[in-house]
GROMACS .gro file of C-alpha atoms in nm:
model
  237
    1GLY     CA    1   9.790   7.473   4.092
    2ARG     CA    2  10.119   7.249   3.989
    3GLU     CA    3  10.313   7.527   4.075
    4ILE     CA    4  10.160   7.563   4.443
    5LEU     CA    5  10.200   7.248   4.478
    6ALA     CA    6  10.561   7.202   4.386
    7ARG     CA    7  10.654   7.490   4.587
    8GLU     CA    8  10.500   7.353   4.905
    9VAL     CA    9  10.686   7.005   4.836
   10ARG     CA   10  10.978   7.197   4.832
   11ARG     CA   11  10.925   7.365   5.145
   12ARG     CA   12  10.839   7.061   5.349
   13ARG     CA   13  11.157   6.878   5.191
   14LEU     CA   14  10.930   6.590   5.067
   15GLU     CA   15  10.934   6.384   4.782
   16SER     CA   16  10.774   6.500   4.500
   17PRO     CA   17  10.409   6.294   4.431
   18ASP     CA   18  10.440   6.062   4.107
   19ALA     CA   19  10.134   6.020   3.898
   20THR     CA   20  10.016   5.705   4.087
   21ARG     CA   21  10.017   5.918   4.422
   22LEU     CA   22   9.832   6.217   4.241
   23GLU     CA   23   9.539   6.029   4.107
   24ARG     CA   24   9.473   5.821   4.439
   25ALA     CA   25   9.473   6.190   4.614
   26ALA     CA   26   9.253   6.292   4.326
   27ALA     CA   27   9.020   5.975   4.362
   28ASP     CA   28   9.008   6.042   4.742
   29LEU     CA   29   8.919   6.387   4.708
   30SER     CA   30   8.612   6.307   4.426
   31VAL     CA   31   8.785   6.530   4.164
   32GLY     CA   32   8.856   6.343   3.908
   33THR     CA   33   9.215   6.303   3.760
   34ALA     CA   34   9.560   6.457   3.860
   35GLU     CA   35   9.513   6.724   3.614
   36GLN     CA   36   9.171   6.830   3.740
   37LEU     CA   37   9.272   6.805   4.104
   38GLN     CA   38   9.593   7.056   4.058
   39ALA     CA   39   9.434   7.300   3.889
   40ALA     CA   40   9.117   7.286   4.131
   41LEU     CA   41   9.439   7.350   4.352
   42GLY     CA   42   9.506   7.643   4.121
   43ARG     CA   43   9.162   7.806   4.121
   44GLY     CA   44   9.126   7.778   4.523
   45ASP     CA   45   8.832   7.499   4.514
   46ILE     CA   46   9.081   7.302   4.735
   47ALA     CA   47   9.295   7.416   4.983
   48LEU     CA   48   9.615   7.313   4.987
   49GLY     CA   49   9.617   7.187   5.317
   50THR     CA   50   9.388   6.934   5.229
   51MET     CA   51   9.553   6.828   4.930
   52MET     CA   52   9.889   6.789   5.101
   53ARG     CA   53   9.657   6.555   5.372
   54ALA     CA   54   9.559   6.335   5.081
   55LEU     CA   55   9.868   6.332   4.913
   56TYR     CA   56  10.075   6.231   5.247
   57PRO     CA   57   9.839   6.096   5.492
   58ASP     CA   58  10.117   5.957   5.702
   59LEU     CA   59  10.326   6.290   5.758
   60PRO     CA   60  10.283   6.378   6.137
   61ALA     CA   61   9.979   6.605   6.276
   62GLU     CA   62  10.197   6.858   6.324
   63ASP     CA   63  10.321   6.887   5.984
   64LEU     CA   64  10.008   6.896   5.810
   65GLN     CA   65   9.912   7.241   5.945
   66ALA     CA   66   9.881   7.542   5.736
   67PRO     CA   67  10.186   7.694   5.646
   68LYS     CA   68  10.303   7.999   5.757
   69PRO     CA   69  10.134   8.290   5.558
   70THR     CA   70  10.420   8.378   5.277
   71ALA     CA   71  10.465   8.797   5.191
   72PHE     CA   72  10.212   8.754   4.937
   73GLY     CA   73   9.971   8.607   5.163
   74ARG     CA   74  10.024   8.839   5.441
   75VAL     CA   75   9.961   9.173   5.221
   76ILE     CA   76   9.704   8.987   5.071
   77GLU     CA   77   9.546   8.957   5.413
   78ARG     CA   78   9.599   9.333   5.483
   79LEU     CA   79   9.472   9.429   5.203
   80ARG     CA   80   9.154   9.247   5.280
   81LEU     CA   81   9.083   9.453   5.641
   82GLY     CA   82   9.111   9.744   5.410
   83ARG     CA   83   9.444   9.855   5.607
   84GLY     CA   84   9.682  10.113   5.410
   85ILE     CA   85   9.978   9.980   5.271
   86LYS     CA   86  10.231  10.149   5.017
   87ILE     CA   87  10.163   9.948   4.687
   88GLN     CA   88  10.502  10.025   4.502
   89GLY     CA   89  10.796   9.845   4.656
   90VAL     CA   90  10.612   9.538   4.902
   91ASP     CA   91  10.847   9.267   4.863
   92GLY     CA   92  10.704   8.952   4.792
   93LEU     CA   93  10.410   9.139   4.595
   94MET     CA   94  10.330   9.155   4.232
   95VAL     CA   95  10.168   9.434   4.128
   96ARG     CA   96  10.056   9.547   3.789
   97TYR     CA   97   9.908   9.889   3.697
   98ALA     CA   98   9.623   9.811   3.418
   99GLN     CA   99   9.726  10.024   3.133
  100CYS     CA  100   9.360  10.052   3.004
  101CYS     CA  101   9.295  10.286   3.282
  102GLN     CA  102   9.660  10.411   3.407
  103PRO     CA  103   9.601  10.492   3.753
  104VAL     CA  104   9.752  10.746   3.992
  105PRO     CA  105   9.770  10.821   4.363
  106GLY     CA  106   9.462  11.009   4.465
  107ASP     CA  107   9.252  10.812   4.264
  108ARG     CA  108   8.963  10.575   4.366
  109VAL     CA  109   9.164  10.227   4.277
  110VAL     CA  110   9.062   9.908   4.319
  111GLY     CA  111   9.252   9.562   4.316
  112TYR     CA  112   9.217   9.259   4.089
  113VAL     CA  113   9.392   8.991   4.196
  114THR     CA  114   9.442   8.811   3.877
  115GLN     CA  115   9.543   8.419   3.786
  116GLY     CA  116   9.949   8.382   3.816
  117ARG     CA  117  10.019   8.740   3.793
  118GLY     CA  118   9.907   8.927   4.093
  119ILE     CA  119   9.755   9.208   4.171
  120SER     CA  120   9.629   9.426   3.884
  121ILE     CA  121   9.461   9.802   3.987
  122HIS     CA  122   9.259   9.967   3.816
  123ARG     CA  123   9.078  10.318   3.882
  124SER     CA  124   8.758  10.210   3.989
  125ASP     CA  125   8.534  10.372   3.710
  126CYS     CA  126   8.767  10.227   3.460
  127PRO     CA  127   8.544  10.074   3.204
  128ASN     CA  128   8.733   9.737   3.154
  129LEU     CA  129   8.636   9.645   3.577
  130LEU     CA  130   8.315   9.582   3.514
  131LEU     CA  131   8.392   9.350   3.279
  132LEU     CA  132   8.548   9.157   3.550
  133SER     CA  133   8.297   9.216   3.792
  134ALA     CA  134   8.116   8.869   3.749
  135GLU     CA  135   8.385   8.717   3.986
  136ALA     CA  136   8.364   8.943   4.264
  137GLU     CA  137   8.561   8.776   4.520
  138ARG     CA  138   8.877   8.887   4.311
  139ARG     CA  139   8.827   9.251   4.357
  140ILE     CA  140   9.006   9.375   4.653
  141GLU     CA  141   8.919   9.777   4.792
  142ILE     CA  142   9.292   9.961   4.861
  143ASP     CA  143   9.396  10.223   5.034
  144TRP     CA  144   9.650  10.340   4.774
  145GLN     CA  145   9.978  10.532   4.969
  146GLU     CA  146  10.188  10.722   4.731
  147SER     CA  147  10.535  10.624   4.749
  148GLU     CA  148  10.809  10.928   4.753
  149GLY     CA  149  10.973  10.978   4.398
  150GLU     CA  150  10.749  10.728   4.190
  151THR     CA  151  10.633  10.859   3.902
  152PHE     CA  152  10.308  10.703   3.685
  153VAL     CA  153  10.242  10.786   3.302
  154VAL     CA  154   9.903  10.913   3.198
  155ARG     CA  155   9.810  10.961   2.852
  156LEU     CA  156   9.591  11.241   2.796
  157ALA     CA  157   9.398  11.300   2.463
  158VAL     CA  158   9.403  11.696   2.359
  159GLY     CA  159   9.176  11.871   2.100
  160GLY     CA  160   9.161  12.234   1.979
  161GLU     CA  161   9.200  12.505   1.692
  162ASP     CA  162   9.502  12.461   1.504
  163ARG     CA  163   9.763  12.717   1.480
  164ARG     CA  164  10.100  12.773   1.431
  165GLY     CA  165  10.282  12.714   1.746
  166LEU     CA  166  10.026  12.530   1.918
  167TYR     CA  167  10.221  12.206   1.961
  168ALA     CA  168  10.510  12.372   2.065
  169ASP     CA  169  10.300  12.590   2.306
  170ILE     CA  170  10.148  12.249   2.448
  171CYS     CA  171  10.495  12.117   2.488
  172THR     CA  172  10.600  12.436   2.703
  173ALA     CA  173  10.313  12.451   2.928
  174ILE     CA  174  10.374  12.076   3.022
  175SER     CA  175  10.729  12.143   3.094
  176GLU     CA  176  10.689  12.472   3.298
  177SER     CA  177  10.454  12.259   3.511
  178GLY     CA  178  10.740  12.037   3.579
  179THR     CA  179  10.644  11.685   3.398
  180ASN     CA  180  10.814  11.488   3.205
  181ILE     CA  181  10.673  11.428   2.870
  182ARG     CA  182  10.757  11.073   2.731
  183SER     CA  183  10.592  11.098   2.374
  184ALA     CA  184  10.318  11.341   2.212
  185GLU     CA  185  10.132  11.296   1.888
  186ILE     CA  186   9.922  11.561   1.740
  187SER     CA  187   9.758  11.576   1.376
  188THR     CA  188   9.529  11.858   1.241
  189ARG     CA  189   9.247  11.826   1.034
  190ASP     CA  190   8.963  12.017   0.880
  191GLY     CA  191   9.117  12.333   1.095
  192ALA     CA  192   9.129  12.092   1.431
  193VAL     CA  193   9.429  11.960   1.634
  194PHE     CA  194   9.373  11.606   1.802
  195GLY     CA  195   9.641  11.362   1.952
  196SER     CA  196   9.748  11.231   2.246
  197VAL     CA  197  10.034  11.327   2.495
  198LEU     CA  198  10.224  11.083   2.729
  199VAL     CA  199  10.318  11.245   3.058
  200GLU     CA  200  10.478  11.114   3.369
  201VAL     CA  201  10.363  11.234   3.690
  202GLU     CA  202  10.373  11.173   4.069
  203ASN     CA  203   9.951  11.172   4.200
  204GLN     CA  204   9.637  11.301   4.103
  205THR     CA  205   9.746  11.628   4.213
  206HIS     CA  206  10.054  11.638   3.929
  207LEU     CA  207   9.814  11.538   3.709
  208ASN     CA  208   9.561  11.815   3.751
  209LYS     CA  209   9.830  12.089   3.767
  210VAL     CA  210   9.954  11.993   3.423
  211ILE     CA  211   9.579  11.927   3.249
  212ARG     CA  212   9.506  12.302   3.405
  213ALA     CA  213   9.823  12.420   3.190
  214ILE     CA  214   9.765  12.243   2.852
  215ARG     CA  215   9.420  12.394   2.896
  216ARG     CA  216   9.566  12.743   2.924
  217VAL     CA  217   9.705  12.718   2.632
  218LYS     CA  218   9.544  12.949   2.361
  219GLY     CA  219   9.344  12.710   2.098
  220VAL     CA  220   9.307  12.417   2.324
  221MET     CA  221   8.944  12.291   2.365
  222ASP     CA  222   8.964  11.992   2.518
  223VAL     CA  223   9.188  11.793   2.775
  224SER     CA  224   9.098  11.460   2.921
  225ARG     CA  225   9.234  11.155   3.060
  226ARG     CA  226   9.237  10.844   2.778
  227GLU     CA  227   9.212  10.497   2.805
  228SER     CA  228   9.129  10.142   2.618
  229GLY     CA  229   8.716  10.218   2.710
  230PRO     CA  230   8.519  10.530   2.683
  231GLN     CA  231   8.713  10.843   2.780
  232THR     CA  232   8.648  11.006   3.136
  233GLN     CA  233   8.711  11.355   3.200
  234ALA     CA  234   9.003  11.459   3.434
  235PRO     CA  235   8.859  11.604   3.754
  236VAL     CA  236   9.055  11.903   3.782
  237GLY     CA  237   8.860  12.110   4.062
   0.00000   0.00000   0.00000
């Protein structure tokens, strides 16, 4: 809230409010202390315009009109209206792709508006998203349009029967599918192979192609997307 207020004061070229002014505004708005006032602004409990009116009651009425939406605000509004946008490369929008579920274009995704870190993009079936469901107003439905040339990292869990050359054959199958391997960790125990492979894919179609290629390798019994919550089988149909 403190940073939101500071940006607005700079934008309007006003004198920064001192502690006395902030305390008076907090009292006028029945919020408590100046610190609680700024925290309420950060949470969205108090509108920025309301706070500015309390801090600067002598400003002309036209100066107290709601400011034009920022680039971030315009994108948020477009998202709320359900219009598809290119999530990658949107100016002024902070976007993080959740590492718990590693979404890729083609997945059903949900945006979660975080505090101070922009929008976190999760797969709609992400287990961690259920933990955030208590604040439903922070969730935004997104129509994700992929951007040409962008790649996304996905970790795959691989299991199978131990045999000589299996690791090399898995890497060859991935490479022949036109996919870059970031890293691979394969272990053996009691005649079984298990591990994970980190690959770069363009979208869900590309990911499914990689999964099918790995499953065709002799000795491979299972391939699935690996995530921090319960593992979910990637669709390959």
